[in-house]
Tab-separated table of N, CA and C in Angstrom:
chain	number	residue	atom	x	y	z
A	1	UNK	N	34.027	-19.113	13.370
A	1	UNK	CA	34.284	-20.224	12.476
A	1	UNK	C	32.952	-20.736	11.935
A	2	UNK	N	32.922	-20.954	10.522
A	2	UNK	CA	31.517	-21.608	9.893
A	2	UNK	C	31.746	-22.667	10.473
A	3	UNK	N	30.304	-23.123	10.642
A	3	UNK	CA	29.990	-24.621	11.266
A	3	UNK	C	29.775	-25.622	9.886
A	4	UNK	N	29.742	-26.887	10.632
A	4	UNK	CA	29.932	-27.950	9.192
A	4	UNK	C	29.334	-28.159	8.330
A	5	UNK	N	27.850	-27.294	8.786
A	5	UNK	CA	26.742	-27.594	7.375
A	5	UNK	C	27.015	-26.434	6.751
A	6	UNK	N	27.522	-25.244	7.043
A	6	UNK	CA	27.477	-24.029	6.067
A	6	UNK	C	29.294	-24.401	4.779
A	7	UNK	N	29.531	-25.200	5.695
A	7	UNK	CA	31.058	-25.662	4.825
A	7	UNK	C	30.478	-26.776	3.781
A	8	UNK	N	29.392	-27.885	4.385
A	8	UNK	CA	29.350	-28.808	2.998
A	8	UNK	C	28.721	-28.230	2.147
A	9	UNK	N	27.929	-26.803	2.692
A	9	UNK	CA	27.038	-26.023	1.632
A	9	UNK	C	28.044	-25.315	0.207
A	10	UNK	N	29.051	-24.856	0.802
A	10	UNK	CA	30.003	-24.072	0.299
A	10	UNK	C	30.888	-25.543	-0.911
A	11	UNK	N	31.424	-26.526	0.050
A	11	UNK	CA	31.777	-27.296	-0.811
A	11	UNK	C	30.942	-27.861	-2.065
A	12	UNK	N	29.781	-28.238	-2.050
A	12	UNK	CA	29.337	-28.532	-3.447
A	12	UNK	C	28.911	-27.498	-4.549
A	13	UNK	N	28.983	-25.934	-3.397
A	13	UNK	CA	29.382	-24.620	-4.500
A	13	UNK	C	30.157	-24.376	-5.179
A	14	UNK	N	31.556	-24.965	-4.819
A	14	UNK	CA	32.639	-24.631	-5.335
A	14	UNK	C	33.036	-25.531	-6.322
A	15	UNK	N	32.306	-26.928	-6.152
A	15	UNK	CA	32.560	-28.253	-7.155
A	15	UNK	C	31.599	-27.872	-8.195
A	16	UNK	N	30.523	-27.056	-8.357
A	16	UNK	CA	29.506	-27.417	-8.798
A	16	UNK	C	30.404	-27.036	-10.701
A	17	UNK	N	30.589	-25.798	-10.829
A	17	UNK	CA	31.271	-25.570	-12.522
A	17	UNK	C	32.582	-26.986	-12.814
A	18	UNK	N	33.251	-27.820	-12.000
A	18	UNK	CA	33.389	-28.827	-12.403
A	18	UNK	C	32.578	-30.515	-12.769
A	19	UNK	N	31.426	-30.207	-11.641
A	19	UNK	CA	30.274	-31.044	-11.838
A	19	UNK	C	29.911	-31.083	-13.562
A	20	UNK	N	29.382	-29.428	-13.459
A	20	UNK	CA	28.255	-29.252	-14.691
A	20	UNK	C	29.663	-29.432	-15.663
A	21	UNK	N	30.568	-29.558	-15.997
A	21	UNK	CA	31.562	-30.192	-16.753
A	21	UNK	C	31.427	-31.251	-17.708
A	22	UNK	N	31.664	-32.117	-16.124
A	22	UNK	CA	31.506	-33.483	-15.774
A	22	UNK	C	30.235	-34.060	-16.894
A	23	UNK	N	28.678	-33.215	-16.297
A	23	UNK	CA	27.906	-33.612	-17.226
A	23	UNK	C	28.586	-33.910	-18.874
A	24	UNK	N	28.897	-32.628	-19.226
A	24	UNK	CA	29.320	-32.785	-20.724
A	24	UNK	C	29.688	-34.251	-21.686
A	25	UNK	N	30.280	-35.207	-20.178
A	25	UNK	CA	31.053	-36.361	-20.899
A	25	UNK	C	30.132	-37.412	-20.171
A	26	UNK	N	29.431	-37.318	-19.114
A	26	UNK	CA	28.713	-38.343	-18.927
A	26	UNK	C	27.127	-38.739	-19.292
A	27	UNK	N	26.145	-40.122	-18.686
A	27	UNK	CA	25.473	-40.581	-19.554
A	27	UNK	C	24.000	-40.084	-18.926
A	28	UNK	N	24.207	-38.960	-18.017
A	28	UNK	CA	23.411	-37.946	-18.220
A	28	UNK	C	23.636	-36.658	-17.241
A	29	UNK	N	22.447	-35.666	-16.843
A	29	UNK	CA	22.984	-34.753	-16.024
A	29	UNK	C	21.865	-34.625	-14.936
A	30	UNK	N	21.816	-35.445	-13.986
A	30	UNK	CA	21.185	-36.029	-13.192
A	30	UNK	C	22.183	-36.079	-11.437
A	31	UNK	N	22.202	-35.752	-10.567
A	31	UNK	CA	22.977	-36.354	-9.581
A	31	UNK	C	21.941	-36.234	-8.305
A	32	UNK	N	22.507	-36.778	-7.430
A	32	UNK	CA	21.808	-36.591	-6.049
A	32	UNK	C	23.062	-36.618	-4.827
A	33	UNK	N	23.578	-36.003	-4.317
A	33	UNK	CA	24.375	-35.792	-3.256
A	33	UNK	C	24.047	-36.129	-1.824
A	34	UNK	N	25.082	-36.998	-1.370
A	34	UNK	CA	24.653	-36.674	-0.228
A	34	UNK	C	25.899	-36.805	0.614
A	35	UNK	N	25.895	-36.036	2.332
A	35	UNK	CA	27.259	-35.618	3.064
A	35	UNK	C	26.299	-35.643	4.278
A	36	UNK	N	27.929	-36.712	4.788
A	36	UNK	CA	26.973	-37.595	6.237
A	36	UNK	C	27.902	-36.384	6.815
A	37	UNK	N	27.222	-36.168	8.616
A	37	UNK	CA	28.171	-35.133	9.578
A	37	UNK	C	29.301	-36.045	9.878
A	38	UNK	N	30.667	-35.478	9.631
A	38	UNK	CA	31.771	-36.170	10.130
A	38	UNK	C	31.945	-36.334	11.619
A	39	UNK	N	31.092	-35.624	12.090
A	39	UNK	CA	31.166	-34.993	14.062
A	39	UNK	C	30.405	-36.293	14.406
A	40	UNK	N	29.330	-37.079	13.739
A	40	UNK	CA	28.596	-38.152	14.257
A	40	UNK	C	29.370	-39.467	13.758
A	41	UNK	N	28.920	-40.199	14.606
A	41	UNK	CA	29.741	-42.131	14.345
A	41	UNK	C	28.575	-43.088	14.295
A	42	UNK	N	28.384	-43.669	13.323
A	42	UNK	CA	27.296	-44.814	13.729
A	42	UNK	C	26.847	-45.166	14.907
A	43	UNK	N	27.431	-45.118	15.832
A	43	UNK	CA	26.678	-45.587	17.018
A	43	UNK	C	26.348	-44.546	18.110
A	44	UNK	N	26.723	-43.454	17.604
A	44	UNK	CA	26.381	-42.172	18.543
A	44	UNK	C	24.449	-41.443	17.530
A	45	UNK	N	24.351	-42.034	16.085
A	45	UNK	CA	22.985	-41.070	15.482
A	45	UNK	C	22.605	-42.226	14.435
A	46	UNK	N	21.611	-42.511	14.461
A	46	UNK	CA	20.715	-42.828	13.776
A	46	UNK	C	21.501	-42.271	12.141
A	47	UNK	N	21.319	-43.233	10.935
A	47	UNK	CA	21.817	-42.764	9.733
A	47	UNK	C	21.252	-41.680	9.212
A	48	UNK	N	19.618	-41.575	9.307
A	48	UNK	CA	18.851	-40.363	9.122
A	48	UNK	C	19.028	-39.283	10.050
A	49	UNK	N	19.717	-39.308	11.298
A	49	UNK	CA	20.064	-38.174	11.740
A	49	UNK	C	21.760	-37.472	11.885
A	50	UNK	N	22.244	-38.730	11.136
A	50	UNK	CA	23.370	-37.900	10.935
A	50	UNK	C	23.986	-37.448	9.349
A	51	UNK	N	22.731	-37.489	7.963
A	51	UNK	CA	23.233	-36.910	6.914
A	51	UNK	C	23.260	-34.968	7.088
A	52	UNK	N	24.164	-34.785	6.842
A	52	UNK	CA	23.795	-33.180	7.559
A	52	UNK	C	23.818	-32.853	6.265
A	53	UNK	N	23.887	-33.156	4.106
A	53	UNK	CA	23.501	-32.234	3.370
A	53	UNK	C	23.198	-33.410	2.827
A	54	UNK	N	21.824	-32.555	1.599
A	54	UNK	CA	21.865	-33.282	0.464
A	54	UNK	C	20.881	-32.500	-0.547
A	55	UNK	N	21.282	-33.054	-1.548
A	55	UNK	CA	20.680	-32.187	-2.510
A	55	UNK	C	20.973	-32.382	-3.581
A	56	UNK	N	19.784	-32.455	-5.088
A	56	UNK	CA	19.925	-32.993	-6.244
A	56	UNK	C	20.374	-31.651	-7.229
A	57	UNK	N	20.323	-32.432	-8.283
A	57	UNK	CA	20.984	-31.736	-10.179
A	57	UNK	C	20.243	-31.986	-11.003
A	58	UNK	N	19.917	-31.301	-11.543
A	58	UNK	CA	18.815	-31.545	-13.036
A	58	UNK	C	17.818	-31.392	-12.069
A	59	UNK	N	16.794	-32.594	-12.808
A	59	UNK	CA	15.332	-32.549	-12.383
A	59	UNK	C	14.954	-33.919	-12.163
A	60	UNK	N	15.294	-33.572	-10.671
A	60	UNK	CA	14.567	-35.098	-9.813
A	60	UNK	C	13.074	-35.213	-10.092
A	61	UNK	N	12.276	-34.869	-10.567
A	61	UNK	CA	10.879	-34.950	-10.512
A	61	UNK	C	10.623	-35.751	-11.591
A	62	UNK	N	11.737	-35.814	-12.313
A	62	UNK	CA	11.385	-36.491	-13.801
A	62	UNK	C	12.373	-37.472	-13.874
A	63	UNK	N	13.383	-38.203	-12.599
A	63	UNK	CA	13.922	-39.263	-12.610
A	63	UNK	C	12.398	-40.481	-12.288
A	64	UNK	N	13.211	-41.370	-13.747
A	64	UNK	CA	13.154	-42.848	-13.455
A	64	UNK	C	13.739	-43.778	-12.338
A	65	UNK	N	14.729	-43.219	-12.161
A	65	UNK	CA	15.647	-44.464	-11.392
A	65	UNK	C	15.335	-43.280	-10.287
A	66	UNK	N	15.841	-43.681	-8.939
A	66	UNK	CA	15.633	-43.136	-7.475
A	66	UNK	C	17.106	-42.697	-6.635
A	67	UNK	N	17.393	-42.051	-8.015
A	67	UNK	CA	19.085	-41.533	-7.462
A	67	UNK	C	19.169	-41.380	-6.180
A	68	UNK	N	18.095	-40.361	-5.680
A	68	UNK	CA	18.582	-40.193	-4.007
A	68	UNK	C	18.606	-41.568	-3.430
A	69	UNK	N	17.391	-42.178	-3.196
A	69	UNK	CA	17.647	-43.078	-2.733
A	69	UNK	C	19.275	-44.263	-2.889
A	70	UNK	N	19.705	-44.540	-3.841
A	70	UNK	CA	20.489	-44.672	-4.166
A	70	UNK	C	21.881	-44.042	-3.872
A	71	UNK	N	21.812	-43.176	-3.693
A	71	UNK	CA	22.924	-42.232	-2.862
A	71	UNK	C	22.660	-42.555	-1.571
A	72	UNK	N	21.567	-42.037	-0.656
A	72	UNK	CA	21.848	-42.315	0.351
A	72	UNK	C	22.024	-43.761	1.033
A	73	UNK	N	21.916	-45.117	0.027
A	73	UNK	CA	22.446	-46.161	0.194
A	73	UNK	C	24.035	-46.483	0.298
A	74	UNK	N	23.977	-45.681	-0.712
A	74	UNK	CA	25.887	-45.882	-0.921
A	74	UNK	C	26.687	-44.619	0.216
A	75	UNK	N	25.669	-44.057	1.089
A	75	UNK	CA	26.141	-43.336	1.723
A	75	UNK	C	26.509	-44.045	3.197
A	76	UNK	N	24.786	-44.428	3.033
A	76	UNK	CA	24.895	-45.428	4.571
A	76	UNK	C	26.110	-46.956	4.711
A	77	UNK	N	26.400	-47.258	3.661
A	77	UNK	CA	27.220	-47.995	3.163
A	77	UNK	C	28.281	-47.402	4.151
A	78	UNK	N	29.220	-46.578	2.844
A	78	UNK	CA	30.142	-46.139	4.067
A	78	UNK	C	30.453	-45.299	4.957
A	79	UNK	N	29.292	-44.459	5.348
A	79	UNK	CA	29.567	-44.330	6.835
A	79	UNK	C	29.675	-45.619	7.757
A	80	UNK	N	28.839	-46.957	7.431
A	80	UNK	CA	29.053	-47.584	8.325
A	80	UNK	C	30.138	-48.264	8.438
A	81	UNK	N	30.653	-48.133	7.030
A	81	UNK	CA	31.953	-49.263	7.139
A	81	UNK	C	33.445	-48.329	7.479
A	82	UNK	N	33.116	-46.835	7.171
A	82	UNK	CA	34.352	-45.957	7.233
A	82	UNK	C	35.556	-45.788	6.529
A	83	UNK	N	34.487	-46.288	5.205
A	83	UNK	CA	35.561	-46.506	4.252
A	83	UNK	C	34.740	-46.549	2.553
A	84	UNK	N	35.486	-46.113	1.587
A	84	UNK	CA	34.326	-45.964	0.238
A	84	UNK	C	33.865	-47.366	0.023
A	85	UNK	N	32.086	-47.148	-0.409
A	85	UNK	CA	31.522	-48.566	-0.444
A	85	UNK	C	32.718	-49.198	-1.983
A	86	UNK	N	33.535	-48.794	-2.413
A	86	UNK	CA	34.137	-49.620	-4.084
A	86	UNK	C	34.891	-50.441	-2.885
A	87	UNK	N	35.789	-50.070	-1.721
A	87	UNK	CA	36.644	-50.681	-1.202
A	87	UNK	C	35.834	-51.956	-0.549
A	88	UNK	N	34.492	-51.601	-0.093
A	88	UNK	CA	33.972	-52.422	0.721
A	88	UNK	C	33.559	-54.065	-0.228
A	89	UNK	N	32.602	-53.532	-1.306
A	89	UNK	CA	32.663	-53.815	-2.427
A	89	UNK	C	33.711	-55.222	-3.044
A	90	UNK	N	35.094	-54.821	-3.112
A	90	UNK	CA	35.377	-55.309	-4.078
A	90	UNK	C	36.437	-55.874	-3.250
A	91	UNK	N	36.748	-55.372	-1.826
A	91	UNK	CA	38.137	-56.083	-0.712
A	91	UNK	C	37.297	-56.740	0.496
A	92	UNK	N	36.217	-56.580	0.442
A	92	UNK	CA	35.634	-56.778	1.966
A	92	UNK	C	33.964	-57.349	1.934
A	93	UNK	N	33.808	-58.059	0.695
A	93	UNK	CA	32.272	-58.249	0.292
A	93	UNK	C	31.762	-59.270	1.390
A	94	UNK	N	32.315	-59.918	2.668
A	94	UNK	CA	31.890	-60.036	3.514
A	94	UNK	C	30.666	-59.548	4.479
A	95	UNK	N	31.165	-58.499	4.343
A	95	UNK	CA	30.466	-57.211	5.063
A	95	UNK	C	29.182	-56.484	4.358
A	96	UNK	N	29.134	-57.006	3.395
A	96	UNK	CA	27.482	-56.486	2.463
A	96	UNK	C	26.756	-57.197	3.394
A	97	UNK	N	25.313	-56.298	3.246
A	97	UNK	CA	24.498	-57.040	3.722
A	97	UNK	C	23.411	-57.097	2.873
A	98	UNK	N	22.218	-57.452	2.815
A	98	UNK	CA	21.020	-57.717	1.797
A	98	UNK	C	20.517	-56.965	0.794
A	99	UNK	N	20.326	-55.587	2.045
A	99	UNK	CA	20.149	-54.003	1.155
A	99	UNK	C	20.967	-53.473	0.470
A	100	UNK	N	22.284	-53.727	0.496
A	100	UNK	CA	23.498	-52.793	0.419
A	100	UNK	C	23.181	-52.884	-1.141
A	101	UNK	N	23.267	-51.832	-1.463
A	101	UNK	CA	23.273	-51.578	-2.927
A	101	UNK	C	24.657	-51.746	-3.874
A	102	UNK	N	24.643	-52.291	-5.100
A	102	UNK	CA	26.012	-52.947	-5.652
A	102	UNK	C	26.300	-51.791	-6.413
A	103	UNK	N	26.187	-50.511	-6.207
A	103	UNK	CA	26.842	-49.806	-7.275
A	103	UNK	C	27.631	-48.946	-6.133
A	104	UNK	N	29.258	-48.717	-6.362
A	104	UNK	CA	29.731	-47.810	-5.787
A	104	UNK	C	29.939	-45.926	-6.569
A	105	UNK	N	30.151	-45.323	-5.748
A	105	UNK	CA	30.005	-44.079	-5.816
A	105	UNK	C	30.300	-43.064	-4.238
A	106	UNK	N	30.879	-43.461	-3.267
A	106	UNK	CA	31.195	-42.859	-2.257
A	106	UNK	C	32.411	-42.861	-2.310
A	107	UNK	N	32.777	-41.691	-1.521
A	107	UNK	CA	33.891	-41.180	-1.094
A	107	UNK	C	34.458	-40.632	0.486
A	108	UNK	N	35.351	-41.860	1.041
A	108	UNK	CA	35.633	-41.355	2.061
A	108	UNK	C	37.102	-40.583	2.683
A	109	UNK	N	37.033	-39.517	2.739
A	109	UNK	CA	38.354	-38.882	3.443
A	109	UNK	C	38.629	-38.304	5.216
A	110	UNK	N	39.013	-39.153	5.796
A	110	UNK	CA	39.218	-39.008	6.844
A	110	UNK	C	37.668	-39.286	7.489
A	111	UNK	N	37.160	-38.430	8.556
A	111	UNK	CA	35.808	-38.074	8.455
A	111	UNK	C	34.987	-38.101	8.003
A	112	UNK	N	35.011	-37.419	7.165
A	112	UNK	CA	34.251	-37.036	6.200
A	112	UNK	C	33.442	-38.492	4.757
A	113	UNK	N	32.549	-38.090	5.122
A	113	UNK	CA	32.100	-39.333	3.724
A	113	UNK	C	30.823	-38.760	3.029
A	114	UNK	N	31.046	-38.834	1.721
A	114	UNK	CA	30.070	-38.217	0.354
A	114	UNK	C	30.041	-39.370	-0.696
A	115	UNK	N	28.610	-39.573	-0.680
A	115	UNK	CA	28.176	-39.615	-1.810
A	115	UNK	C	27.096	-39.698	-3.108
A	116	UNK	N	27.339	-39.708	-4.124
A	116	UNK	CA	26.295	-39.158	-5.142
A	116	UNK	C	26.312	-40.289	-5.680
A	117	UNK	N	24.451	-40.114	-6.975
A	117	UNK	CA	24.256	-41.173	-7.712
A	117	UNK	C	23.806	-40.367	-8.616
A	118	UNK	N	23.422	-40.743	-9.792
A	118	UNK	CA	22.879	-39.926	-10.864
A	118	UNK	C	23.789	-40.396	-12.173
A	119	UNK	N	25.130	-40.567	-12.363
A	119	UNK	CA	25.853	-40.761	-13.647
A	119	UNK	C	26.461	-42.035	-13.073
A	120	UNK	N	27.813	-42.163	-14.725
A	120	UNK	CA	28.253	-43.430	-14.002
A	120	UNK	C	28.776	-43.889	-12.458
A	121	UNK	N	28.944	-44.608	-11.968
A	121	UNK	CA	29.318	-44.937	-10.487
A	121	UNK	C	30.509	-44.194	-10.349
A	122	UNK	N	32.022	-44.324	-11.623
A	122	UNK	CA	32.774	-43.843	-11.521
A	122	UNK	C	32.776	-42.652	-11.395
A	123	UNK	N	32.006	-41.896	-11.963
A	123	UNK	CA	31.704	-40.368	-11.725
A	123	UNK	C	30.929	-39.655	-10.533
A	124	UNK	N	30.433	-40.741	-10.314
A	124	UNK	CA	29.297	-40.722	-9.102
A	124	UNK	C	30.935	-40.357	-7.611
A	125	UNK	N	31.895	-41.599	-7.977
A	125	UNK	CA	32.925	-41.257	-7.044
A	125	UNK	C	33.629	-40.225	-7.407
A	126	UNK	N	33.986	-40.031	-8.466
A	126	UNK	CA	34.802	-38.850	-8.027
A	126	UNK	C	34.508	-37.847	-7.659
A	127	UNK	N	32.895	-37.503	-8.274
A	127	UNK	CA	32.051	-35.633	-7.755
A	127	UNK	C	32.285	-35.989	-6.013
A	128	UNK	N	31.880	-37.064	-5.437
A	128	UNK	CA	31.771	-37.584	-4.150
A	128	UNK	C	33.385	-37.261	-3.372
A	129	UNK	N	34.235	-37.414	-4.118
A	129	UNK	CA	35.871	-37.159	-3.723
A	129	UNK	C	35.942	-35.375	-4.016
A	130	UNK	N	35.834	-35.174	-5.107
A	130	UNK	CA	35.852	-33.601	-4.855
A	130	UNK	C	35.408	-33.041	-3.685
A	131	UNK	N	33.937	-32.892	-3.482
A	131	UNK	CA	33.159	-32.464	-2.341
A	131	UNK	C	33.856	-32.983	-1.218
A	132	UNK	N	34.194	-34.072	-0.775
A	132	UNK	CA	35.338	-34.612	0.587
A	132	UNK	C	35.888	-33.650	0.939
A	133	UNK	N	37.113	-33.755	-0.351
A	133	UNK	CA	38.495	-33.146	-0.254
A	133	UNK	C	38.024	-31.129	0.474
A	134	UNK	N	36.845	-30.934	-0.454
A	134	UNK	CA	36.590	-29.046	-0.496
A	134	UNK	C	36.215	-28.926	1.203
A	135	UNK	N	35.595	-30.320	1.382
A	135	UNK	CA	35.064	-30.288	3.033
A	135	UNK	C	36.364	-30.018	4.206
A	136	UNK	N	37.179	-30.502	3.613
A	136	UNK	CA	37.967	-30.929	5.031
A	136	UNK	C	39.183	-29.933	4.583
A	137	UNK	N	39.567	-29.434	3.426
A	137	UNK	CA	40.509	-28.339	3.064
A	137	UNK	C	39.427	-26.875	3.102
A	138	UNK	N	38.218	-26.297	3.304
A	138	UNK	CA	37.691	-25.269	3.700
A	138	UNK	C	37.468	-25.215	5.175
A	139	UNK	N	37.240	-26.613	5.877
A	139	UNK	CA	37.552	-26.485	7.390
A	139	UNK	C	38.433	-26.361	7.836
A	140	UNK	N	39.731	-26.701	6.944
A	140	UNK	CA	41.044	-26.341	7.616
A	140	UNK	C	41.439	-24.786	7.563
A	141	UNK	N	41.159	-24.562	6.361
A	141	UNK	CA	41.006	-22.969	6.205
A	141	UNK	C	40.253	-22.191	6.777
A	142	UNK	N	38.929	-22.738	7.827
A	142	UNK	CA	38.154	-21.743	8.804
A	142	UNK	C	38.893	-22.361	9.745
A	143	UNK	N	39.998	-23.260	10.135
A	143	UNK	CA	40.208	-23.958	11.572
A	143	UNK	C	41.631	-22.529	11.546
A	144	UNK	N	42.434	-22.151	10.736
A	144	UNK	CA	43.754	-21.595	10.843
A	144	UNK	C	43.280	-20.790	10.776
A	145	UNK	N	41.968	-20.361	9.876
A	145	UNK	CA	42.196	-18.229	10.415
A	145	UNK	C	41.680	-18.478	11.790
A	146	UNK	N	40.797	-18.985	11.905
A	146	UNK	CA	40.517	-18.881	13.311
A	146	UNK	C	41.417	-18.955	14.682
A	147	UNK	N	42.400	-20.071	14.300
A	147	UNK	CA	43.677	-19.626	15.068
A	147	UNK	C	44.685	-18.515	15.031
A	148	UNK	N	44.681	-17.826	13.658
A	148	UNK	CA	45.291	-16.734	13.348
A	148	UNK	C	44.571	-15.488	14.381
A	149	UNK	N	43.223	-15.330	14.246
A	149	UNK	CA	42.636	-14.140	14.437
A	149	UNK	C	42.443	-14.555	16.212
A	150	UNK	N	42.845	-15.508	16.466
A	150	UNK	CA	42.385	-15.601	17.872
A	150	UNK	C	43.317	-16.600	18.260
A	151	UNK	N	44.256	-16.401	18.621
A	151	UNK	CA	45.362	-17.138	19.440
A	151	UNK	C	45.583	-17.584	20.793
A	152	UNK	N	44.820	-17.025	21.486
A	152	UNK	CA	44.274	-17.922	22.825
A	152	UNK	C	43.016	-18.769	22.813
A	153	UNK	N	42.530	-18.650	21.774
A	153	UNK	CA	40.999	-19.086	22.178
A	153	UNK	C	41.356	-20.901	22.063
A	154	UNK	N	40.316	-21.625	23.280
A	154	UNK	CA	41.400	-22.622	23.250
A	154	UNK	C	40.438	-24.058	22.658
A	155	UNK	N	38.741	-23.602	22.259
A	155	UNK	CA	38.035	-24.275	21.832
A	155	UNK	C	37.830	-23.918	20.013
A	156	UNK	N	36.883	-24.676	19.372
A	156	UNK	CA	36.692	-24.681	18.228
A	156	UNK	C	35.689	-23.308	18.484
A	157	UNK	N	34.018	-23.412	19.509
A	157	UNK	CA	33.760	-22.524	19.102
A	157	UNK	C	33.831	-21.599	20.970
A	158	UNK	N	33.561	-20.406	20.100
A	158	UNK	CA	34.177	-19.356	21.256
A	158	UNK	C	33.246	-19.130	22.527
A	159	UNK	N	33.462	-18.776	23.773
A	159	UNK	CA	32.643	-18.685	24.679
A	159	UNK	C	32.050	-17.488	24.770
């Protein structure tokens, strides 16, 4: 079974010809990604030790604004809250704290939480929802062959 970083690798492969799309209609072609490990919980890793991908679009060298940074705000966002920073945002603004950055763009499904900065916020969420969804529907698809091809085996990975 691929392990979880070779799956978020695969997931923003498979988003990417709807990404570069995406550019076509938005207000530029710029992103920065980022995908926290679903296997870690805030209080088990440090936020810097539990983003397990990330990785930009276009040419970060020649951003103005600090997309990554910015992503990985709206990342740390909701991993901590376990839920997309728009929800946190706009149902739960209690819970901001000083740093928290006001633009949403994360996406959380189950586990799993992504997200990007670079275009509008709205777009920022949905590339962030694609990549989720490819995460946790390509692990399900290495979790069943793996039960297919091995029907006793009674762990994820094999002894």
């Amino acid at each position: 079974m691929k392990n979880i970083s070779d799956i978020a690798k695969d997931a923003v492969e498979l988003t990417l010809p709807a990404i570069h799309k995406l550019f076509e209609r938005s207000n530029r072609k710029e992103l920065h990604i980022v995908i926290m490990n679903p296997q870690l919980k805030p209080w088990e890793a440090s936020f810097e030790d539990a983003i397990l991908y990330e990785t930009s679009l276009g040419t970060p060298e020649s951003w103005t604004i600090p997309f990554d940074q910015f992503a990985r705000k709206k990342a740390k966002q909701a991993w901590r809250e376990s839920m997309a920073n728009i929800e946190v945002q706009n149902l739960h603004p209690s819970s901001l704290r000083d740093d928290d950055i006001l633009f949403y763009g994360s996406f959380v499904y189950g586990n799993v939480v992504v997200a990007c900065s670079g275009v509008e916020q709205w777009y920022d969420m949905l590339v962030s929802g694609w990549i989720a969804l490819a995460i946790e529907q390509l692990t399900i698809h290495e979790y069943q062959t793996t039960k297919l091809q091995n029907p006793s085996q009674i762990n994820r990975k094999r002894s």
